[in-house]
Amino acid sequence: MARNEANSALKIIPLGGLHEIGKNTCVFEYEDEIVLLDAGLAFPTEAMHGVNIVLPDTTYLRENRHKIKGMIVTHGHEDHIGGIAFHLKQFDIPVIYGPRLAMAMLEGKLEEAGVRDRTELRTVLPRDVVRIGKAFFVEYIRNTHSIADSFTVAIHTPLGVVIHTGDFKIDHTPVDGEKFDLQRLAEHGEKGVLCLLSDSTNSEVPGFTPSERSVYPNLDRVFSQAKGRLFVTTFASSVHRINIVLQLAKKHNRVVTVVGRSMLNLIAHARNLGYIKCEDSLFQPLHTVRGLPDENVLILTTGSQGESMAAMTRIANKEHPHIKIREGDTVVFSANPIPGNTIAVVNTIDKLMIQGAHVVYGRDKGVHVSGHGCQEEQKLMLALTRPKFFVPVHGEHRMLVKHSETAQSMGIPKENMVIIQNGDVIELTEESIRVAAKVPSGIELVDTTSSGMVSAKVLQERQTMASEGLATIAAAVDWNGKLLARPEIHLRGVVTSIERSLLLKWVQQRIEEILRVRWSEFVTGNEPNDIDWGGLQGTLEKELARSLRRELQCQASVTLLLQVPEQPPEPAVKVSDGRRRRTRSTAVAS
């Protein structure tokens, strides 16, 4: 591509994936054009009550939606494509290019979310080059990873070639026979690579990551030793691992029942595309295998990370409606916990063991290998591409630092690399690299049960209720600012030594005091119904919360239910016997 004499800088802006594992999202911007690379999600921490999905803050993309020309997808893992459907509800992406398996999985997600018409999906093959906008030509280069159909990309820009490795390891004996296209990387290195952005996940680990095939003999041994039912849980998207499990099931004369929606979908797509090859007869529904001998049954499930709603977790918690652990079952965790999930995983393992299962887990058992390259593979990537500038990505801070040290040992000057955080704006020219600015880079929380975003205020309220409890107060007030009845108070999760009768008396006195002192603030006119009931409710709730927290010595969440008369009082009227009467009013919850 011809060089642009205007000397415009290429901006590279990661919105997720740095100082963390998950929600990988990166922006490439040149002049008035933006190309996105991946858009993933992460999973919530225990403190994110009611949150199902964590996304990067997309404020910058919403504000610059008119610049977005398309997206590059490197592979089909959830931390790289799981956020796309949510983003399409906020802004259009004209076209998304990606490998066949990732696009098949993504199409189903977009259909389910009702946003399939917000973009165009186009599949790519190895060494395909696609044009996005005027400034970007993107070449897909086959790599090897824990999922089939994974790619590194060479992004041709007016300033030069930028290579983003995507997630990778260098597997010389891949299960599907699709080898890393190292030759093409070397060709780019020979011509000149302006900048390399490279996967840092295993930068602290010396040596090479073992081949996926190394898992086969260890799983084979476990299969041969299992006398009862055999359960295997792994990442739903680990196509290569699932292929191995299915091969071993056939070898050991076990039929396979798949439990877990995400795994069922992945296997269906992978079989349609030819990445998983096996006879239909190998699969049997759950109700069928109940009548088979235990030694002929294999149950393949989701839940290797202890996810609360995944099949294996529900089985461990005795919550699955159709599967119960029995003495003599063998359960294989063919995955290592990702950072943040260790406690959930070990709790699941403990519960399975208590119910009598023999659980095979841990790095020493050899039933799992990483999909990310270690130090020697990272060195090989640097040696082949020979970049002028270097940016370590995809990893926590210590991983990025260690990767930068490896790059320095390979001859890249320290001043030619940057260690960045989400939201940092890298400005890259032919002669320099620097962090020039910052864009919003927080998180957006999704509660999928309500299909809504969880604001920081709502999350804080949930955390307060979980840790300190909830106090609910009900009070009825008439049109003259007087209590109609004694207030009610209900405490949930609040620890206090104050007697209920004393607490009720104190609440009543406090409400009467507030009404006496501040009632006039809420009388907005001369008519009987000129009362700002909403303002009164807010003030009472705020004042009672402040006072109640002081009295209870805790930070309980306080909610006020205010009851008011349905109709304002009628003016007095004369009747035939000379007495006066008024129309009765009814109190209802506001």
Coordinates of C-alpha atoms in Angstrom, one line a residue:
M1 CA 0.0 0.0 0.0
A2 CA 1.3 3.5 -0.9
R3 CA 2.4 5.6 2.0
N4 CA 0.3 8.6 3.0
E5 CA 2.3 11.8 2.9
A6 CA -0.1 13.5 5.3
N7 CA 1.6 12.0 8.3
S8 CA -1.7 11.1 10.0
A9 CA -1.2 8.9 13.0
L10 CA -2.8 5.5 13.4
K11 CA -4.7 5.3 16.7
I12 CA -4.9 2.0 18.5
I13 CA -7.4 2.0 21.4
P14 CA -8.0 -1.1 23.5
L15 CA -11.4 -0.9 25.3
G16 CA -11.0 -4.3 27.0
G17 CA -8.6 -7.2 27.5
L18 CA -5.8 -5.4 29.3
H19 CA -5.0 -5.8 33.0
E20 CA -7.6 -8.5 32.9
I21 CA -8.7 -11.7 31.2
G22 CA -11.7 -11.2 29.0
K23 CA -13.9 -8.7 27.1
N24 CA -11.2 -8.2 24.4
T25 CA -12.1 -5.3 22.2
C26 CA -9.7 -3.1 20.2
V27 CA -10.2 0.0 18.1
F28 CA -8.1 0.9 15.1
E29 CA -8.7 4.4 13.9
Y30 CA -7.2 6.3 11.0
E31 CA -8.4 9.8 10.2
D32 CA -12.2 9.4 10.0
E33 CA -12.4 5.6 9.8
I34 CA -12.7 3.1 12.6
V35 CA -12.2 -0.7 12.4
L36 CA -13.0 -2.9 15.4
L37 CA -11.0 -6.0 16.3
D38 CA -13.2 -8.5 18.3
A39 CA -15.8 -7.5 20.9
G40 CA -15.8 -9.9 23.8
L41 CA -17.4 -10.2 27.2
A42 CA -16.2 -11.2 30.7
F43 CA -18.0 -12.9 33.6
P44 CA -19.0 -11.1 36.8
T45 CA -17.3 -11.3 40.1
E46 CA -19.1 -12.5 43.2
A47 CA -19.7 -8.8 44.2
M48 CA -21.7 -8.1 41.0
H49 CA -25.1 -9.3 42.3
G50 CA -27.5 -10.2 39.6
V51 CA -25.1 -9.4 36.8
N52 CA -24.6 -12.1 34.1
I53 CA -22.3 -10.4 31.7
V54 CA -19.6 -7.7 31.9
L55 CA -18.9 -5.6 28.8
P56 CA -16.4 -2.8 28.1
D57 CA -17.6 0.8 28.2
T58 CA -18.5 1.6 24.6
T59 CA -19.0 5.4 25.1
Y60 CA -16.2 6.1 22.6
L61 CA -17.8 3.9 20.0
R62 CA -21.3 5.4 20.5
E63 CA -19.9 8.9 20.2
N64 CA -18.0 8.0 17.0
R65 CA -20.5 5.5 15.5
H66 CA -20.4 7.4 12.2
K67 CA -16.8 6.5 11.8
I68 CA -17.2 2.7 12.2
K69 CA -16.6 0.9 8.9
G70 CA -16.5 -2.7 10.0
M71 CA -15.1 -5.4 12.4
I72 CA -12.4 -8.0 12.3
V73 CA -13.2 -11.2 14.3
T74 CA -10.1 -13.4 15.0
H75 CA -11.9 -16.5 16.4
G76 CA -15.1 -17.7 18.2
H77 CA -14.3 -17.6 21.9
E78 CA -16.9 -15.7 24.0
D79 CA -14.2 -13.3 25.3
H80 CA -13.8 -12.2 21.7
I81 CA -17.3 -12.4 20.1
G82 CA -19.7 -12.5 23.1
G83 CA -20.3 -8.7 23.3
I84 CA -21.2 -8.1 19.6
A85 CA -24.9 -8.7 19.9
F86 CA -25.1 -6.3 22.8
H87 CA -23.1 -3.6 21.0
L88 CA -25.3 -3.9 17.9
K89 CA -28.2 -2.7 20.0
Q90 CA -26.4 0.6 20.5
F91 CA -24.7 1.2 17.1
D92 CA -24.5 -0.4 13.7
I93 CA -21.4 -2.2 12.4
P94 CA -21.7 -2.2 8.6
V95 CA -19.8 -5.5 8.0
I96 CA -18.2 -8.2 10.2
Y97 CA -15.5 -10.4 8.7
G98 CA -14.4 -13.6 10.5
P99 CA -13.7 -17.4 10.2
R100 CA -16.5 -19.8 9.4
L101 CA -17.0 -21.3 12.8
A102 CA -17.0 -17.9 14.6
M103 CA -19.5 -16.5 12.0
A104 CA -21.8 -19.5 12.4
M105 CA -21.8 -19.1 16.2
L106 CA -22.2 -15.3 15.9
E107 CA -25.2 -15.6 13.5
G108 CA -27.1 -17.6 16.1
K109 CA -26.4 -15.0 18.8
L110 CA -27.5 -12.1 16.6
E111 CA -30.7 -13.9 15.6
E112 CA -31.5 -14.6 19.2
A113 CA -30.9 -11.0 20.2
G114 CA -33.0 -9.7 17.3
V115 CA -30.1 -7.7 15.7
R116 CA -29.2 -9.8 12.7
D117 CA -30.3 -7.0 10.4
R118 CA -27.9 -4.5 12.0
T119 CA -24.8 -5.9 10.2
E120 CA -23.6 -8.1 7.3
L121 CA -21.6 -11.3 8.2
R122 CA -18.9 -12.4 5.8
T123 CA -16.7 -15.5 6.2
V124 CA -13.0 -15.6 5.4
L125 CA -10.5 -18.3 4.6
P126 CA -6.7 -18.4 5.3
R127 CA -4.7 -15.7 3.4
D128 CA -7.9 -13.9 2.4
V129 CA -7.5 -10.1 2.2
V130 CA -10.5 -7.9 2.8
R131 CA -10.9 -4.1 2.4
I132 CA -12.6 -2.1 5.2
G133 CA -13.1 1.5 4.4
K134 CA -10.4 3.4 2.4
A135 CA -7.5 2.9 4.8
F136 CA -7.6 -0.7 5.9
F137 CA -6.7 -3.9 4.2
V138 CA -6.9 -6.9 6.5
E139 CA -5.2 -10.3 5.8
Y140 CA -6.2 -13.4 7.7
I141 CA -3.3 -15.7 8.7
R142 CA -4.1 -19.2 10.1
N143 CA -2.8 -19.7 13.6
T144 CA -3.3 -22.5 16.2
H145 CA -5.3 -22.1 19.4
S146 CA -7.7 -24.1 21.6
I147 CA -10.6 -23.5 19.1
A148 CA -10.7 -24.4 15.5
D149 CA -10.6 -21.7 12.8
S150 CA -8.5 -19.2 14.6
F151 CA -6.5 -16.4 13.0
T152 CA -3.8 -13.8 13.3
V153 CA -4.4 -10.7 11.3
A154 CA -2.0 -8.4 9.3
I155 CA -3.6 -5.0 9.1
H156 CA -2.3 -3.0 6.2
T157 CA -2.6 0.7 6.8
P158 CA -1.2 3.8 5.1
L159 CA 1.6 3.9 7.6
G160 CA 2.6 0.2 7.3
V161 CA 1.6 -3.3 8.5
V162 CA 0.3 -3.9 12.0
I163 CA 0.1 -7.5 13.1
H164 CA -2.3 -8.5 15.8
T165 CA -1.6 -12.1 16.8
G166 CA -5.1 -12.8 18.3
D167 CA -5.0 -15.7 20.8
F168 CA -2.3 -18.2 19.7
K169 CA 0.1 -20.9 20.6
I170 CA 2.3 -22.7 18.1
D171 CA 1.1 -26.2 17.8
H172 CA 3.1 -28.3 15.4
T173 CA 0.7 -31.3 15.6
P174 CA -2.8 -29.7 15.7
V175 CA -5.8 -32.0 16.1
D176 CA -7.4 -30.8 12.9
G177 CA -4.2 -30.8 10.9
E178 CA -4.4 -27.0 10.2
K179 CA -0.9 -25.8 11.0
F180 CA 0.1 -22.2 11.9
D181 CA 1.1 -20.3 8.7
L182 CA 4.5 -19.3 10.0
Q183 CA 5.7 -18.8 6.5
R184 CA 3.4 -16.0 5.9
L185 CA 4.4 -14.3 9.2
A186 CA 8.1 -14.6 8.1
E187 CA 7.2 -13.0 4.7
H188 CA 5.7 -10.0 6.5
G189 CA 8.7 -9.8 8.8
E190 CA 11.0 -9.8 5.8
K191 CA 9.1 -6.9 4.1
G192 CA 8.8 -5.0 7.4
V193 CA 6.2 -4.9 10.2
L194 CA 5.6 -1.5 11.7
C195 CA 4.0 -2.8 15.0
L196 CA 3.2 -6.1 16.6
L197 CA 0.4 -6.5 19.2
S198 CA 0.8 -10.0 20.8
D199 CA -1.0 -12.3 23.2
S200 CA 0.6 -12.1 26.6
T201 CA -1.4 -14.7 28.6
N202 CA 1.4 -17.2 29.3
S203 CA 4.3 -14.7 29.2
E204 CA 5.4 -15.8 32.7
V205 CA 5.7 -19.4 31.7
P206 CA 9.0 -20.7 30.3
G207 CA 9.3 -23.0 27.4
F208 CA 6.6 -24.1 24.9
T209 CA 2.9 -24.9 25.5
P210 CA 2.3 -28.6 24.9
S211 CA 0.4 -29.7 21.8
E212 CA -3.3 -30.3 22.2
R213 CA -2.6 -33.9 21.1
S214 CA -0.7 -34.4 24.4
V215 CA -4.0 -34.6 26.2
Y216 CA -5.1 -37.7 24.3
P217 CA -3.1 -40.4 26.2
N218 CA -3.9 -39.0 29.6
L219 CA -7.6 -38.8 28.9
D220 CA -7.4 -42.3 27.3
R221 CA -6.0 -43.6 30.6
V222 CA -8.8 -42.0 32.6
F223 CA -11.4 -43.5 30.3
S224 CA -9.9 -47.0 30.6
Q225 CA -9.9 -46.8 34.4
A226 CA -13.5 -45.4 34.8
K227 CA -15.8 -48.2 35.9
G228 CA -19.1 -46.3 36.2
R229 CA -20.6 -43.3 34.4
L230 CA -18.1 -40.9 33.0
F231 CA -18.6 -37.1 33.1
V232 CA -16.3 -34.7 31.2
T233 CA -16.6 -31.0 31.5
T234 CA -14.5 -28.5 29.4
F235 CA -14.9 -25.2 27.7
A236 CA -17.9 -25.4 25.3
S237 CA -15.8 -23.8 22.5
S238 CA -12.8 -26.2 22.8
V239 CA -13.5 -27.9 19.5
H240 CA -10.2 -29.8 19.5
R241 CA -10.8 -31.1 23.1
I242 CA -14.3 -32.2 22.3
N243 CA -13.0 -34.0 19.2
I244 CA -10.6 -36.0 21.4
V245 CA -13.3 -36.8 23.9
L246 CA -15.6 -38.1 21.1
Q247 CA -12.8 -40.2 19.6
L248 CA -12.2 -41.8 23.0
A249 CA -15.9 -42.3 23.7
K250 CA -16.1 -44.4 20.5
K251 CA -12.9 -46.3 21.4
H252 CA -14.2 -47.2 24.8
N253 CA -17.6 -48.1 23.7
R254 CA -19.5 -45.2 25.4
V255 CA -22.4 -43.3 23.9
V256 CA -22.4 -39.6 24.5
T257 CA -25.1 -37.3 26.0
V258 CA -24.4 -33.6 25.6
V259 CA -25.7 -31.4 28.4
G260 CA -25.5 -27.6 28.2
R261 CA -27.0 -25.3 25.6
S262 CA -23.7 -23.7 24.5
M263 CA -22.0 -27.0 24.0
L264 CA -24.9 -28.4 22.0
N265 CA -24.8 -25.3 19.7
L266 CA -21.0 -25.5 19.3
I267 CA -21.0 -29.2 18.4
A268 CA -23.8 -28.7 15.9
H269 CA -22.0 -25.8 14.2
A270 CA -18.6 -27.7 14.2
R271 CA -20.2 -30.8 12.8
N272 CA -21.9 -28.9 10.0
L273 CA -18.6 -27.3 9.1
G274 CA -16.6 -30.5 9.3
Y275 CA -14.5 -29.6 12.3
I276 CA -16.0 -32.5 14.3
K277 CA -16.4 -35.8 12.5
C278 CA -18.3 -38.7 14.1
E279 CA -21.3 -40.9 13.5
D280 CA -24.8 -39.7 14.5
S281 CA -25.2 -42.9 16.5
L282 CA -22.5 -41.8 19.0
F283 CA -24.9 -39.3 20.4
Q284 CA -27.9 -40.3 22.5
P285 CA -30.5 -38.2 24.4
L286 CA -30.4 -38.3 28.2
H287 CA -33.6 -40.4 28.6
T288 CA -32.1 -43.1 26.4
V289 CA -28.8 -43.6 28.3
R290 CA -30.6 -44.2 31.6
G291 CA -31.3 -47.7 30.5
L292 CA -27.7 -48.4 29.5
P293 CA -25.0 -49.9 31.8
D294 CA -23.0 -47.2 33.5
E295 CA -19.8 -48.3 31.9
N296 CA -21.2 -47.4 28.5
V297 CA -22.3 -43.8 29.3
L298 CA -20.4 -40.6 28.8
I299 CA -22.0 -37.2 29.8
L300 CA -20.3 -34.2 28.2
T301 CA -21.2 -31.0 30.0
T302 CA -20.6 -27.3 30.4
G303 CA -19.5 -25.9 33.8
S304 CA -15.7 -26.3 33.9
Q305 CA -15.4 -22.8 35.4
G306 CA -18.0 -23.3 38.1
E307 CA -20.5 -21.0 36.4
S308 CA -23.6 -20.8 38.6
M309 CA -26.1 -21.8 35.9
A310 CA -23.9 -24.3 34.0
A311 CA -24.8 -28.0 33.9
M312 CA -21.9 -29.4 36.0
T313 CA -22.4 -26.7 38.7
R314 CA -26.2 -27.6 38.9
I315 CA -25.4 -31.3 39.1
A316 CA -22.9 -30.6 41.9
N317 CA -25.5 -28.5 43.8
K318 CA -28.1 -31.3 43.3
E319 CA -30.2 -28.8 41.3
H320 CA -30.2 -30.5 37.9
P321 CA -33.7 -32.0 37.3
H322 CA -32.5 -35.1 35.5
I323 CA -28.9 -36.0 36.6
K324 CA -27.7 -37.0 40.1
I325 CA -24.2 -38.0 41.0
R326 CA -23.9 -41.6 42.1
E327 CA -21.1 -43.5 44.0
G328 CA -18.7 -44.8 41.3
D329 CA -19.1 -41.9 38.8
T330 CA -15.9 -40.4 37.4
V331 CA -15.9 -36.6 36.7
V332 CA -13.1 -35.1 34.6
F333 CA -12.4 -31.4 34.6
S334 CA -10.6 -31.0 31.3
A335 CA -9.9 -27.3 31.9
N336 CA -8.0 -25.1 34.3
P337 CA -9.8 -22.3 36.2
I338 CA -9.3 -18.9 34.6
P339 CA -8.3 -16.1 37.0
G340 CA -11.2 -15.3 39.3
N341 CA -12.9 -18.7 39.0
T342 CA -10.7 -20.8 41.2
I343 CA -13.0 -20.7 44.3
A344 CA -16.1 -21.6 42.3
V345 CA -14.4 -24.5 40.6
V346 CA -12.9 -26.0 43.8
N347 CA -16.3 -25.7 45.6
T348 CA -17.9 -27.6 42.7
I349 CA -15.2 -30.3 42.9
D350 CA -15.8 -30.6 46.7
K351 CA -19.5 -31.1 46.3
L352 CA -19.0 -33.7 43.6
M353 CA -16.6 -35.6 45.9
I354 CA -19.0 -35.5 48.9
Q355 CA -21.6 -37.2 46.7
G356 CA -19.3 -40.0 45.9
A357 CA -17.7 -39.1 42.6
H358 CA -14.1 -39.7 41.7
V359 CA -12.9 -36.3 40.3
V360 CA -10.0 -35.9 38.0
Y361 CA -8.6 -32.4 37.9
G362 CA -5.4 -30.3 38.2
R363 CA -2.4 -29.6 36.0
D364 CA -0.5 -32.7 37.2
K365 CA -3.2 -35.0 35.6
G366 CA -2.4 -33.8 32.1
V367 CA -6.0 -33.6 31.0
H368 CA -5.8 -30.0 29.9
V369 CA -3.3 -27.8 28.0
S370 CA -3.4 -24.1 27.5
G371 CA -4.4 -22.5 24.2
H372 CA -1.9 -19.7 24.6
G373 CA 1.8 -19.7 23.8
C374 CA 4.5 -19.6 26.4
Q375 CA 7.8 -17.6 26.4
E376 CA 9.5 -19.5 23.6
E377 CA 6.5 -19.2 21.3
Q378 CA 6.3 -15.5 22.0
K379 CA 10.0 -15.2 21.1
L380 CA 9.4 -17.1 17.9
M381 CA 6.5 -14.7 17.0
L382 CA 8.9 -11.7 17.6
A383 CA 11.7 -13.4 15.6
L384 CA 9.4 -14.1 12.6
T385 CA 7.7 -10.7 12.4
R386 CA 10.7 -8.5 13.5
P387 CA 8.5 -5.5 14.4
K388 CA 9.7 -2.0 14.7
F389 CA 7.3 -1.3 17.6
F390 CA 5.7 -3.7 20.1
V391 CA 2.6 -3.6 22.3
P392 CA 1.9 -6.6 24.6
V393 CA -1.8 -7.2 24.9
H394 CA -4.3 -9.8 26.2
G395 CA -3.3 -10.3 29.8
E396 CA -3.0 -8.9 33.3
H397 CA -0.4 -6.2 34.1
R398 CA 2.4 -8.6 35.3
M399 CA 1.9 -10.6 32.1
L400 CA 2.3 -7.5 29.9
V401 CA 5.4 -6.4 31.8
K402 CA 7.0 -9.9 31.4
H403 CA 6.2 -10.0 27.7
S404 CA 7.8 -6.6 27.2
E405 CA 10.9 -7.9 29.0
T406 CA 10.9 -10.9 26.6
A407 CA 10.7 -8.4 23.6
Q408 CA 13.6 -6.5 24.9
S409 CA 15.7 -9.7 25.1
M410 CA 14.8 -10.1 21.4
G411 CA 16.4 -6.8 20.6
I412 CA 13.4 -4.4 20.6
P413 CA 14.4 -1.1 22.3
K414 CA 12.4 -0.3 25.4
E415 CA 11.5 3.1 24.0
N416 CA 9.8 1.3 21.0
M417 CA 7.1 -0.3 23.1
V418 CA 4.3 0.8 25.4
I419 CA 2.5 -1.0 28.3
I420 CA -1.0 0.3 28.2
Q421 CA -4.3 0.1 30.0
N422 CA -7.9 -0.1 28.6
G423 CA -8.8 3.3 27.2
D424 CA -5.3 4.4 26.4
V425 CA -4.9 5.9 23.0
I426 CA -1.8 4.8 21.2
E427 CA -0.6 7.1 18.4
L428 CA 1.5 5.3 16.0
T429 CA 3.5 6.9 13.2
E430 CA 6.3 5.5 10.9
E431 CA 8.8 6.8 13.4
S432 CA 7.2 6.9 16.8
I433 CA 4.8 5.2 19.3
R434 CA 3.3 7.0 22.3
V435 CA 0.3 7.0 24.6
A436 CA -1.4 10.3 23.6
A437 CA -4.7 10.4 25.4
K438 CA -7.4 8.4 27.3
V439 CA -11.0 7.5 26.4
P440 CA -13.7 6.1 28.7
S441 CA -12.7 2.6 29.6
G442 CA -14.9 1.3 32.4
I443 CA -17.4 -1.6 32.4
E444 CA -21.0 -2.0 31.4
L445 CA -23.0 -4.7 33.4
V446 CA -25.8 -6.7 31.9
D447 CA -28.6 -8.4 33.7
T448 CA -29.8 -10.8 31.0
T449 CA -32.9 -11.8 33.0
S450 CA -34.3 -8.3 32.5
S451 CA -32.4 -7.6 29.3
G452 CA -31.1 -4.3 30.9
M453 CA -27.9 -2.6 31.8
V454 CA -27.1 -2.5 35.5
S455 CA -26.0 1.0 36.5
A456 CA -23.4 1.7 39.1
K457 CA -26.1 3.0 41.4
V458 CA -28.2 -0.1 41.1
L459 CA -25.1 -2.3 41.6
Q460 CA -24.2 -0.3 44.7
E461 CA -27.7 -0.8 46.1
R462 CA -27.5 -4.5 45.5
Q463 CA -24.2 -4.7 47.2
T464 CA -25.6 -2.7 50.2
M465 CA -28.6 -5.0 50.5
A466 CA -26.4 -8.1 50.3
S467 CA -23.9 -6.9 52.9
E468 CA -26.0 -4.7 55.3
G469 CA -29.6 -5.7 54.7
L470 CA -32.9 -3.9 53.9
A471 CA -35.2 -1.8 56.0
T472 CA -38.7 -1.1 54.5
I473 CA -40.9 1.6 56.1
A474 CA -44.6 2.1 55.3
A475 CA -46.3 5.4 56.3
A476 CA -49.7 6.9 55.6
V477 CA -50.0 10.7 55.5
D478 CA -53.1 12.8 55.0
W479 CA -53.7 16.1 53.1
N480 CA -52.7 18.1 56.1
G481 CA -49.3 16.5 56.6
K482 CA -50.4 14.3 59.5
L483 CA -49.8 10.6 60.0
L484 CA -53.0 8.6 59.5
A485 CA -51.8 5.5 61.3
R486 CA -48.7 4.2 63.1
P487 CA -45.9 3.5 60.6
E488 CA -44.7 -0.1 59.9
I489 CA -41.1 -1.2 59.6
H490 CA -39.7 -4.5 58.3
L491 CA -36.1 -5.4 58.5
R492 CA -34.5 -8.0 56.2
G493 CA -30.9 -9.1 56.9
V494 CA -30.3 -6.3 59.4
V495 CA -28.7 -7.2 62.8
T496 CA -29.8 -5.0 65.7
S497 CA -30.3 -5.2 69.4
I498 CA -33.0 -2.5 69.5
E499 CA -36.4 -3.8 70.4
R500 CA -39.0 -3.6 67.7
S501 CA -41.5 -1.6 69.8
L502 CA -38.8 1.0 70.5
L503 CA -37.8 1.1 66.9
L504 CA -41.4 1.7 65.7
K505 CA -41.8 4.5 68.3
W506 CA -38.6 6.1 67.1
V507 CA -39.6 5.9 63.5
Q508 CA -43.0 7.5 64.2
Q509 CA -41.4 10.3 66.1
R510 CA -38.9 11.0 63.4
I511 CA -41.6 11.1 60.7
E512 CA -43.8 13.4 62.7
E513 CA -40.8 15.7 63.3
I514 CA -40.0 15.9 59.6
L515 CA -43.6 16.5 58.7
R516 CA -44.0 19.3 61.3
V517 CA -40.8 21.1 60.2
R518 CA -40.8 20.6 56.5
W519 CA -44.5 20.1 55.4
S520 CA -44.8 23.6 54.0
E521 CA -42.1 22.8 51.4
F522 CA -44.4 20.4 49.7
V523 CA -47.5 22.5 49.6
T524 CA -47.3 23.9 46.1
G525 CA -50.5 26.0 45.8
N526 CA -53.7 27.0 47.4
E527 CA -55.8 24.2 46.0
P528 CA -56.4 21.1 48.3
N529 CA -54.5 18.8 45.9
D530 CA -51.5 21.0 45.4
I531 CA -49.2 18.7 47.3
D532 CA -45.8 17.4 46.0
W533 CA -46.1 13.8 47.2
G534 CA -43.1 12.6 45.2
G535 CA -40.9 15.3 46.8
L536 CA -42.2 14.4 50.2
Q537 CA -41.5 10.7 49.7
G538 CA -38.0 11.4 48.6
T539 CA -37.3 13.7 51.5
L540 CA -38.7 11.3 54.1
E541 CA -36.8 8.3 52.6
K542 CA -33.5 10.3 52.6
E543 CA -33.9 11.7 56.1
L544 CA -35.1 8.3 57.6
A545 CA -32.2 6.5 55.9
R546 CA -29.7 8.9 57.4
S547 CA -31.2 8.7 60.9
L548 CA -31.9 4.9 60.8
R549 CA -28.4 4.0 59.7
R550 CA -27.1 6.0 62.6
E551 CA -29.4 4.4 65.1
L552 CA -28.8 0.8 63.8
Q553 CA -25.1 1.3 63.3
C554 CA -25.2 -0.1 59.8
Q555 CA -25.5 1.0 56.2
A556 CA -28.7 -0.9 55.5
S557 CA -30.6 0.1 52.3
V558 CA -33.8 2.0 53.3
T559 CA -37.0 2.1 51.2
L560 CA -40.1 4.2 52.1
L561 CA -43.6 3.2 51.0
L562 CA -45.7 6.3 51.2
Q563 CA -49.5 6.0 51.3
V564 CA -51.7 9.0 50.6
P565 CA -55.4 9.7 50.3
E566 CA -56.9 9.0 46.9
Q567 CA -58.9 12.3 46.7
P568 CA -58.4 15.7 48.4
P569 CA -60.9 16.6 51.1
E570 CA -64.2 17.9 49.8
P571 CA -65.4 21.3 51.1
A572 CA -68.0 21.2 53.9
V573 CA -71.6 21.3 52.6
K574 CA -74.9 21.9 54.5
V575 CA -77.5 19.2 54.7
S576 CA -81.2 19.5 55.6
D577 CA -80.9 19.0 59.4
G578 CA -78.2 21.7 59.5
R579 CA -75.3 19.3 60.2
R580 CA -72.1 19.4 58.1
R581 CA -70.5 16.4 56.4
R582 CA -67.4 15.7 54.3
T583 CA -66.7 13.1 51.5
R584 CA -64.7 10.2 52.8
S585 CA -61.3 9.7 51.2
T586 CA -59.4 6.4 50.7
A587 CA -55.7 5.8 51.3
V588 CA -53.8 3.9 48.6
A589 CA -50.1 3.2 48.1
S590 CA -48.4 5.8 45.9

